[in-house]
Amino acid sequence: MPDLTVPLRLGLTGGIGSGKSTVAAIWREAGHRVIDLDAHSRAVLDVPGDGVEEAVARFGEEFRAAGGTIDRAAMARLVFTDAAARADLERIVLSRVDEAVAREEREAARAGSGSSSTTARCCWRRAVTLITARSWWCSPAGRTASPA
């Protein structure tokens, strides 16, 4: 019998348009906490703060957008042609995603939440290191979720 005192962690992944958001909404409606790795990843570079400042320190002011965020198009041109730059960007982003997920899990534990789920699209390699229980893959055919 599973230990019901330890929060259950589920992972949810799939391609664009596969139904991840639908499944996550169903889980939320059922009272489960959903931790969205993609939202945390975007926030690192889309919200002015430490992540943006570290990225600008590493890559240069030319990567800062007018609103104080990162110019994603310029960053994409760099990291998709320079493996070292991509590795540095992943370190900057994923270390902050790890911190955000840990923070949300602590909040869930304090609130007495018995389960949490993690949704991921682009961060699947990172998600598997964060997910310890079970993963689900969303399939576009019929928009159903099935154990991976």
mmCIF file of C-alpha atoms in Angstrom:
data_model
loop_
_atom_site.group_PDB
_atom_site.id
_atom_site.type_symbol
_atom_site.label_atom_id
_atom_site.label_comp_id
_atom_site.label_asym_id
_atom_site.label_seq_id
_atom_site.Cartn_x
_atom_site.Cartn_y
_atom_site.Cartn_z
ATOM 1 C CA MET A 1 0.000 0.000 0.000
ATOM 2 C CA PRO A 2 1.386 3.459 -0.875
ATOM 3 C CA ASP A 3 2.467 5.859 1.867
ATOM 4 C CA LEU A 4 -0.330 8.446 1.868
ATOM 5 C CA THR A 5 1.576 10.798 4.171
ATOM 6 C CA VAL A 6 4.066 11.651 1.406
ATOM 7 C CA PRO A 7 2.700 13.935 -1.329
ATOM 8 C CA LEU A 8 2.243 12.186 -4.652
ATOM 9 C CA ARG A 9 4.162 13.816 -7.503
ATOM 10 C CA LEU A 10 2.868 13.400 -11.039
ATOM 11 C CA GLY A 11 4.528 14.633 -14.186
ATOM 12 C CA LEU A 12 2.595 15.744 -17.257
ATOM 13 C CA THR A 13 4.240 16.335 -20.610
ATOM 14 C CA GLY A 14 3.364 16.342 -24.274
ATOM 15 C CA GLY A 15 3.690 18.293 -27.481
ATOM 16 C CA ILE A 16 2.031 21.567 -28.422
ATOM 17 C CA GLY A 17 -1.745 21.187 -28.592
ATOM 18 C CA SER A 18 -1.704 17.749 -26.981
ATOM 19 C CA GLY A 19 -3.993 18.612 -24.083
ATOM 20 C CA LYS A 20 -1.602 19.336 -21.209
ATOM 21 C CA SER A 21 -3.535 22.442 -20.200
ATOM 22 C CA THR A 22 -6.808 20.530 -20.303
ATOM 23 C CA VAL A 23 -5.467 17.749 -18.106
ATOM 24 C CA ALA A 24 -3.868 20.274 -15.729
ATOM 25 C CA ALA A 25 -7.221 22.094 -15.460
ATOM 26 C CA ILE A 26 -8.953 18.813 -14.607
ATOM 27 C CA TRP A 27 -6.340 18.141 -11.928
ATOM 28 C CA ARG A 28 -6.790 21.665 -10.512
ATOM 29 C CA GLU A 29 -10.583 21.223 -10.457
ATOM 30 C CA ALA A 30 -10.046 17.994 -8.525
ATOM 31 C CA GLY A 31 -8.117 19.985 -5.900
ATOM 32 C CA HIS A 32 -4.556 19.108 -6.890
ATOM 33 C CA ARG A 33 -1.775 21.674 -6.922
ATOM 34 C CA VAL A 34 -0.273 22.040 -10.395
ATOM 35 C CA ILE A 35 3.261 23.386 -10.727
ATOM 36 C CA ASP A 36 3.901 24.624 -14.253
ATOM 37 C CA LEU A 37 7.595 24.387 -15.188
ATOM 38 C CA ASP A 38 7.004 26.250 -18.446
ATOM 39 C CA ALA A 39 5.495 29.216 -16.589
ATOM 40 C CA HIS A 40 8.440 29.287 -14.194
ATOM 41 C CA SER A 41 10.889 29.030 -17.118
ATOM 42 C CA ARG A 42 9.276 31.927 -18.960
ATOM 43 C CA ALA A 43 9.218 34.087 -15.826
ATOM 44 C CA VAL A 44 13.009 33.879 -15.460
ATOM 45 C CA LEU A 45 13.574 35.897 -18.649
ATOM 46 C CA ASP A 46 10.179 37.565 -19.131
ATOM 47 C CA VAL A 47 10.058 39.327 -15.751
ATOM 48 C CA PRO A 48 12.749 41.848 -14.814
ATOM 49 C CA GLY A 49 14.832 40.401 -11.985
ATOM 50 C CA ASP A 50 17.827 38.276 -11.076
ATOM 51 C CA GLY A 51 17.457 35.874 -14.013
ATOM 52 C CA VAL A 52 17.430 38.696 -16.551
ATOM 53 C CA GLU A 53 20.370 40.389 -14.854
ATOM 54 C CA GLU A 54 22.454 37.202 -14.828
ATOM 55 C CA ALA A 55 21.632 36.562 -18.494
ATOM 56 C CA VAL A 56 22.598 40.125 -19.443
ATOM 57 C CA ALA A 57 25.817 39.833 -17.407
ATOM 58 C CA ARG A 58 26.680 36.627 -19.286
ATOM 59 C CA PHE A 59 25.509 37.527 -22.812
ATOM 60 C CA GLY A 60 25.601 41.355 -22.956
ATOM 61 C CA GLU A 61 23.295 44.364 -22.892
ATOM 62 C CA GLU A 62 22.292 43.738 -26.516
ATOM 63 C CA PHE A 63 20.117 40.896 -25.208
ATOM 64 C CA ARG A 64 18.070 43.179 -22.937
ATOM 65 C CA ALA A 65 14.672 44.127 -24.386
ATOM 66 C CA ALA A 66 13.142 47.582 -23.959
ATOM 67 C CA GLY A 67 10.902 46.464 -21.075
ATOM 68 C CA GLY A 68 13.812 45.182 -19.013
ATOM 69 C CA THR A 69 13.319 41.562 -20.030
ATOM 70 C CA ILE A 70 15.315 39.407 -22.456
ATOM 71 C CA ASP A 71 15.059 39.790 -26.228
ATOM 72 C CA ARG A 72 14.004 36.211 -26.895
ATOM 73 C CA ALA A 73 14.565 36.375 -30.666
ATOM 74 C CA ALA A 74 18.153 37.581 -30.217
ATOM 75 C CA MET A 75 18.767 34.996 -27.491
ATOM 76 C CA ALA A 76 17.364 32.211 -29.686
ATOM 77 C CA ARG A 77 19.680 33.161 -32.553
ATOM 78 C CA LEU A 78 22.629 32.837 -30.188
ATOM 79 C CA VAL A 79 21.787 29.710 -28.200
ATOM 80 C CA PHE A 80 20.672 27.659 -31.190
ATOM 81 C CA THR A 81 24.078 28.168 -32.805
ATOM 82 C CA ASP A 82 26.349 28.107 -29.732
ATOM 83 C CA ALA A 83 26.237 25.045 -27.476
ATOM 84 C CA ALA A 84 28.174 26.741 -24.650
ATOM 85 C CA ALA A 85 25.780 29.699 -24.668
ATOM 86 C CA ARG A 86 22.812 27.321 -24.600
ATOM 87 C CA ALA A 87 24.288 25.428 -21.649
ATOM 88 C CA ASP A 88 24.844 28.704 -19.789
ATOM 89 C CA LEU A 89 21.281 29.844 -20.493
ATOM 90 C CA GLU A 90 19.891 26.489 -19.333
ATOM 91 C CA ARG A 91 21.887 26.800 -16.101
ATOM 92 C CA ILE A 92 20.563 30.325 -15.516
ATOM 93 C CA VAL A 93 16.953 29.349 -16.198
ATOM 94 C CA LEU A 94 16.806 25.852 -14.728
ATOM 95 C CA SER A 95 18.462 26.743 -11.420
ATOM 96 C CA ARG A 96 15.693 29.297 -10.896
ATOM 97 C CA VAL A 97 13.012 26.826 -12.007
ATOM 98 C CA ASP A 98 14.357 24.372 -9.414
ATOM 99 C CA GLU A 99 14.102 27.073 -6.732
ATOM 100 C CA ALA A 100 10.547 28.013 -7.751
ATOM 101 C CA VAL A 101 9.373 24.390 -7.783
ATOM 102 C CA ALA A 102 10.949 23.738 -4.371
ATOM 103 C CA ARG A 103 9.247 26.867 -3.027
ATOM 104 C CA GLU A 104 5.844 25.746 -4.370
ATOM 105 C CA GLU A 105 6.320 22.249 -2.953
ATOM 106 C CA ARG A 106 7.149 23.683 0.485
ATOM 107 C CA GLU A 107 4.015 25.839 0.275
ATOM 108 C CA ALA A 108 1.969 22.766 -0.677
ATOM 109 C CA ALA A 109 3.383 20.808 2.246
ATOM 110 C CA ARG A 110 2.594 23.653 4.676
ATOM 111 C CA ALA A 111 -0.937 23.857 3.275
ATOM 112 C CA GLY A 112 -1.357 20.103 3.717
ATOM 113 C CA SER A 113 -1.766 19.394 0.010
ATOM 114 C CA GLY A 114 -1.599 15.658 -0.574
ATOM 115 C CA SER A 115 -0.472 15.849 -4.170
ATOM 116 C CA SER A 116 1.256 18.018 -6.687
ATOM 117 C CA SER A 117 1.731 17.714 -10.398
ATOM 118 C CA THR A 118 4.305 19.231 -12.657
ATOM 119 C CA THR A 119 3.555 20.201 -16.232
ATOM 120 C CA ALA A 120 6.385 20.507 -18.701
ATOM 121 C CA ARG A 121 6.739 20.989 -22.432
ATOM 122 C CA CYS A 122 10.212 22.239 -23.233
ATOM 123 C CA CYS A 123 11.815 21.269 -19.951
ATOM 124 C CA TRP A 124 11.202 17.520 -20.107
ATOM 125 C CA ARG A 125 14.827 16.565 -19.403
ATOM 126 C CA ARG A 126 14.697 18.745 -16.304
ATOM 127 C CA ALA A 127 11.206 17.590 -15.374
ATOM 128 C CA VAL A 128 12.273 13.971 -15.127
ATOM 129 C CA THR A 129 14.852 14.911 -12.531
ATOM 130 C CA LEU A 130 12.155 16.680 -10.499
ATOM 131 C CA ILE A 131 9.437 14.049 -10.811
ATOM 132 C CA THR A 132 9.765 11.054 -8.577
ATOM 133 C CA ALA A 133 6.462 9.221 -8.819
ATOM 134 C CA ARG A 134 4.718 8.915 -12.151
ATOM 135 C CA SER A 135 4.699 10.673 -15.514
ATOM 136 C CA TRP A 136 1.843 11.147 -17.978
ATOM 137 C CA TRP A 137 2.122 11.916 -21.667
ATOM 138 C CA CYS A 138 -0.663 13.809 -23.429
ATOM 139 C CA SER A 139 -1.528 12.446 -26.842
ATOM 140 C CA PRO A 140 -3.166 14.698 -29.458
ATOM 141 C CA ALA A 141 -5.288 11.756 -30.636
ATOM 142 C CA GLY A 142 -8.391 12.089 -28.533
ATOM 143 C CA ARG A 143 -6.588 14.464 -26.131
ATOM 144 C CA THR A 144 -6.180 11.734 -23.558
ATOM 145 C CA ALA A 145 -3.514 11.269 -20.957
ATOM 146 C CA SER A 146 -1.847 7.959 -20.468
ATOM 147 C CA PRO A 147 0.947 6.704 -18.215
ATOM 148 C CA ALA A 148 4.333 7.091 -19.826
#
